[in-house]
PDB file of C-alpha atoms in Angstrom:
ATOM      1  CA  MET A   1      -1.940   3.142 -12.962  1.00  0.00           C
ATOM      2  CA  LYS A   2      -1.359   5.409  -9.994  1.00  0.00           C
ATOM      3  CA  ILE A   3       1.783   7.327  -9.172  1.00  0.00           C
ATOM      4  CA  GLY A   4       3.045   6.582  -5.686  1.00  0.00           C
ATOM      5  CA  ILE A   5       6.001   6.488  -3.340  1.00  0.00           C
ATOM      6  CA  THR A   6       7.476   3.972  -0.940  1.00  0.00           C
ATOM      7  CA  GLN A   7       8.129   4.804   2.695  1.00  0.00           C
ATOM      8  CA  ILE A   8      11.516   3.110   2.356  1.00  0.00           C
ATOM      9  CA  ILE A   9      13.030   6.182   0.730  1.00  0.00           C
ATOM     10  CA  LEU A  10      11.592   8.432   3.435  1.00  0.00           C
ATOM     11  CA  GLY A  11      13.513   6.745   6.242  1.00  0.00           C
ATOM     12  CA  ASN A  12      11.856   7.039   9.642  1.00  0.00           C
ATOM     13  CA  THR A  13       9.183   9.469   8.478  1.00  0.00           C
ATOM     14  CA  SER A  14       5.936   8.983  10.394  1.00  0.00           C
ATOM     15  CA  LEU A  15       2.711   7.902   8.724  1.00  0.00           C
ATOM     16  CA  GLY A  16       1.247  11.382   9.141  1.00  0.00           C
ATOM     17  CA  ASP A  17       4.264  13.073   7.582  1.00  0.00           C
ATOM     18  CA  THR A  18       4.356  10.483   4.790  1.00  0.00           C
ATOM     19  CA  LEU A  19       0.707  11.118   3.919  1.00  0.00           C
ATOM     20  CA  THR A  20       1.248  14.883   4.036  1.00  0.00           C
ATOM     21  CA  LEU A  21       4.215  14.569   1.671  1.00  0.00           C
ATOM     22  CA  CYS A  22       2.158  12.354  -0.651  1.00  0.00           C
ATOM     23  CA  ALA A  23      -0.710  14.830  -0.765  1.00  0.00           C
ATOM     24  CA  GLU A  24       1.568  17.835  -1.291  1.00  0.00           C
ATOM     25  CA  ALA A  25       3.537  16.095  -4.063  1.00  0.00           C
ATOM     26  CA  GLY A  26       0.419  14.778  -5.794  1.00  0.00           C
ATOM     27  CA  TYR A  27       1.121  11.091  -5.203  1.00  0.00           C
ATOM     28  CA  GLU A  28      -1.969   8.907  -5.399  1.00  0.00           C
ATOM     29  CA  ALA A  29      -0.572   5.805  -3.686  1.00  0.00           C
ATOM     30  CA  VAL A  30       1.910   4.779  -1.014  1.00  0.00           C
ATOM     31  CA  GLU A  31       3.797   1.638  -0.113  1.00  0.00           C
ATOM     32  CA  LEU A  32       3.814   1.417   3.680  1.00  0.00           C
ATOM     33  CA  VAL A  33       6.633  -0.101   5.729  1.00  0.00           C
ATOM     34  CA  PHE A  34       5.751  -2.006   8.901  1.00  0.00           C
ATOM     35  CA  ALA A  35       8.643  -2.675  11.295  1.00  0.00           C
ATOM     36  CA  GLU A  36       9.255  -3.044  14.998  1.00  0.00           C
ATOM     37  CA  ASP A  37      11.041   0.311  15.240  1.00  0.00           C
ATOM     38  CA  LYS A  38       8.483   2.384  13.292  1.00  0.00           C
ATOM     39  CA  ASP A  39       5.106   3.902  14.111  1.00  0.00           C
ATOM     40  CA  LEU A  40       3.621   1.262  11.783  1.00  0.00           C
ATOM     41  CA  ARG A  41       4.403  -1.843  13.822  1.00  0.00           C
ATOM     42  CA  ILE A  42       4.071  -5.417  12.639  1.00  0.00           C
ATOM     43  CA  ASP A  43       1.964  -6.272  15.702  1.00  0.00           C
ATOM     44  CA  MET A  44      -0.683  -3.552  15.269  1.00  0.00           C
ATOM     45  CA  SER A  45      -4.214  -4.376  16.380  1.00  0.00           C
ATOM     46  CA  ILE A  46      -7.162  -4.445  13.988  1.00  0.00           C
ATOM     47  CA  ALA A  47      -8.356  -1.115  15.402  1.00  0.00           C
ATOM     48  CA  GLU A  48      -4.921   0.429  14.795  1.00  0.00           C
ATOM     49  CA  LEU A  49      -4.894  -0.902  11.220  1.00  0.00           C
ATOM     50  CA  ASP A  50      -8.347   0.570  10.687  1.00  0.00           C
ATOM     51  CA  ASP A  51      -6.959   3.931  11.872  1.00  0.00           C
ATOM     52  CA  VAL A  52      -4.081   3.657   9.387  1.00  0.00           C
ATOM     53  CA  ALA A  53      -6.526   2.897   6.562  1.00  0.00           C
ATOM     54  CA  ALA A  54      -8.752   5.815   7.619  1.00  0.00           C
ATOM     55  CA  ALA A  55      -5.777   8.194   7.678  1.00  0.00           C
ATOM     56  CA  CYS A  56      -4.801   7.107   4.166  1.00  0.00           C
ATOM     57  CA  ARG A  57      -8.352   7.566   2.897  1.00  0.00           C
ATOM     58  CA  ALA A  58      -8.595  11.000   4.550  1.00  0.00           C
ATOM     59  CA  ALA A  59      -5.369  12.046   2.807  1.00  0.00           C
ATOM     60  CA  GLY A  60      -6.667  10.740  -0.515  1.00  0.00           C
ATOM     61  CA  VAL A  61      -3.783   8.275  -0.775  1.00  0.00           C
ATOM     62  CA  GLU A  62      -4.353   4.618  -1.642  1.00  0.00           C
ATOM     63  CA  VAL A  63      -2.273   1.906   0.020  1.00  0.00           C
ATOM     64  CA  ALA A  64      -0.592   0.289  -2.982  1.00  0.00           C
ATOM     65  CA  SER A  65       1.284  -2.320  -0.974  1.00  0.00           C
ATOM     66  CA  VAL A  66       2.945  -2.988   2.345  1.00  0.00           C
ATOM     67  CA  ILE A  67       6.396  -4.152   3.315  1.00  0.00           C
ATOM     68  CA  ALA A  68       7.076  -5.923   6.586  1.00  0.00           C
ATOM     69  CA  GLN A  69      10.504  -5.788   8.099  1.00  0.00           C
ATOM     70  CA  PRO A  70      10.408  -8.255  10.989  1.00  0.00           C
ATOM     71  CA  LYS A  71      13.317  -8.349  13.371  1.00  0.00           C
ATOM     72  CA  ALA A  72      16.103 -10.269  11.669  1.00  0.00           C
ATOM     73  CA  ASP A  73      16.456 -13.855  12.790  1.00  0.00           C
ATOM     74  CA  ARG A  74      19.727 -15.009  11.335  1.00  0.00           C
ATOM     75  CA  LYS A  75      19.259 -18.548  12.708  1.00  0.00           C
ATOM     76  CA  SER A  76      16.155 -19.329  10.691  1.00  0.00           C
ATOM     77  CA  THR A  77      14.801 -18.644   7.242  1.00  0.00           C
ATOM     78  CA  ARG A  78      11.424 -20.246   7.975  1.00  0.00           C
ATOM     79  CA  LEU A  79       8.244 -18.229   7.767  1.00  0.00           C
ATOM     80  CA  ASN A  80       7.124 -17.183  11.204  1.00  0.00           C
ATOM     81  CA  SER A  81       3.792 -16.253  12.737  1.00  0.00           C
ATOM     82  CA  SER A  82       4.206 -12.571  11.872  1.00  0.00           C
ATOM     83  CA  HIS A  83       3.528 -13.408   8.216  1.00  0.00           C
ATOM     84  CA  LEU A  84      -0.072 -14.265   9.079  1.00  0.00           C
ATOM     85  CA  VAL A  85      -0.422 -10.910  10.849  1.00  0.00           C
ATOM     86  CA  ILE A  86       1.113  -9.119   7.875  1.00  0.00           C
ATOM     87  CA  SER A  87      -1.252 -10.816   5.440  1.00  0.00           C
ATOM     88  CA  TYR A  88      -4.217  -9.806   7.568  1.00  0.00           C
ATOM     89  CA  ALA A  89      -2.859  -6.247   7.783  1.00  0.00           C
ATOM     90  CA  VAL A  90      -2.807  -6.052   4.004  1.00  0.00           C
ATOM     91  CA  PHE A  91      -6.401  -7.298   3.902  1.00  0.00           C
ATOM     92  CA  CYS A  92      -7.533  -4.686   6.461  1.00  0.00           C
ATOM     93  CA  LEU A  93      -5.785  -1.821   4.724  1.00  0.00           C
ATOM     94  CA  LYS A  94      -7.187  -2.741   1.301  1.00  0.00           C
ATOM     95  CA  LYS A  95     -10.835  -2.980   2.357  1.00  0.00           C
TER      96      LYS A  95
END
């Protein structure tokens, strides 16, 4: 088991600052938060996701999981197309 932290408790901390905090505190893993108003956006390209994965590897921090916070749609509870993107993002970050 690895000791990690979730970006949720760090508020709007950037990926770079999150990874720096992880490294300085000795965390081995991080739970990343993807949202429309963060530097980790739900609609990131494959190249951008590869950059995120590379930054995590360079910091020595494993991506334990990801959370997606799509823009709230109070009219519908159906799954939307962003879930496919999120699933692929998880795949890219884990490889």
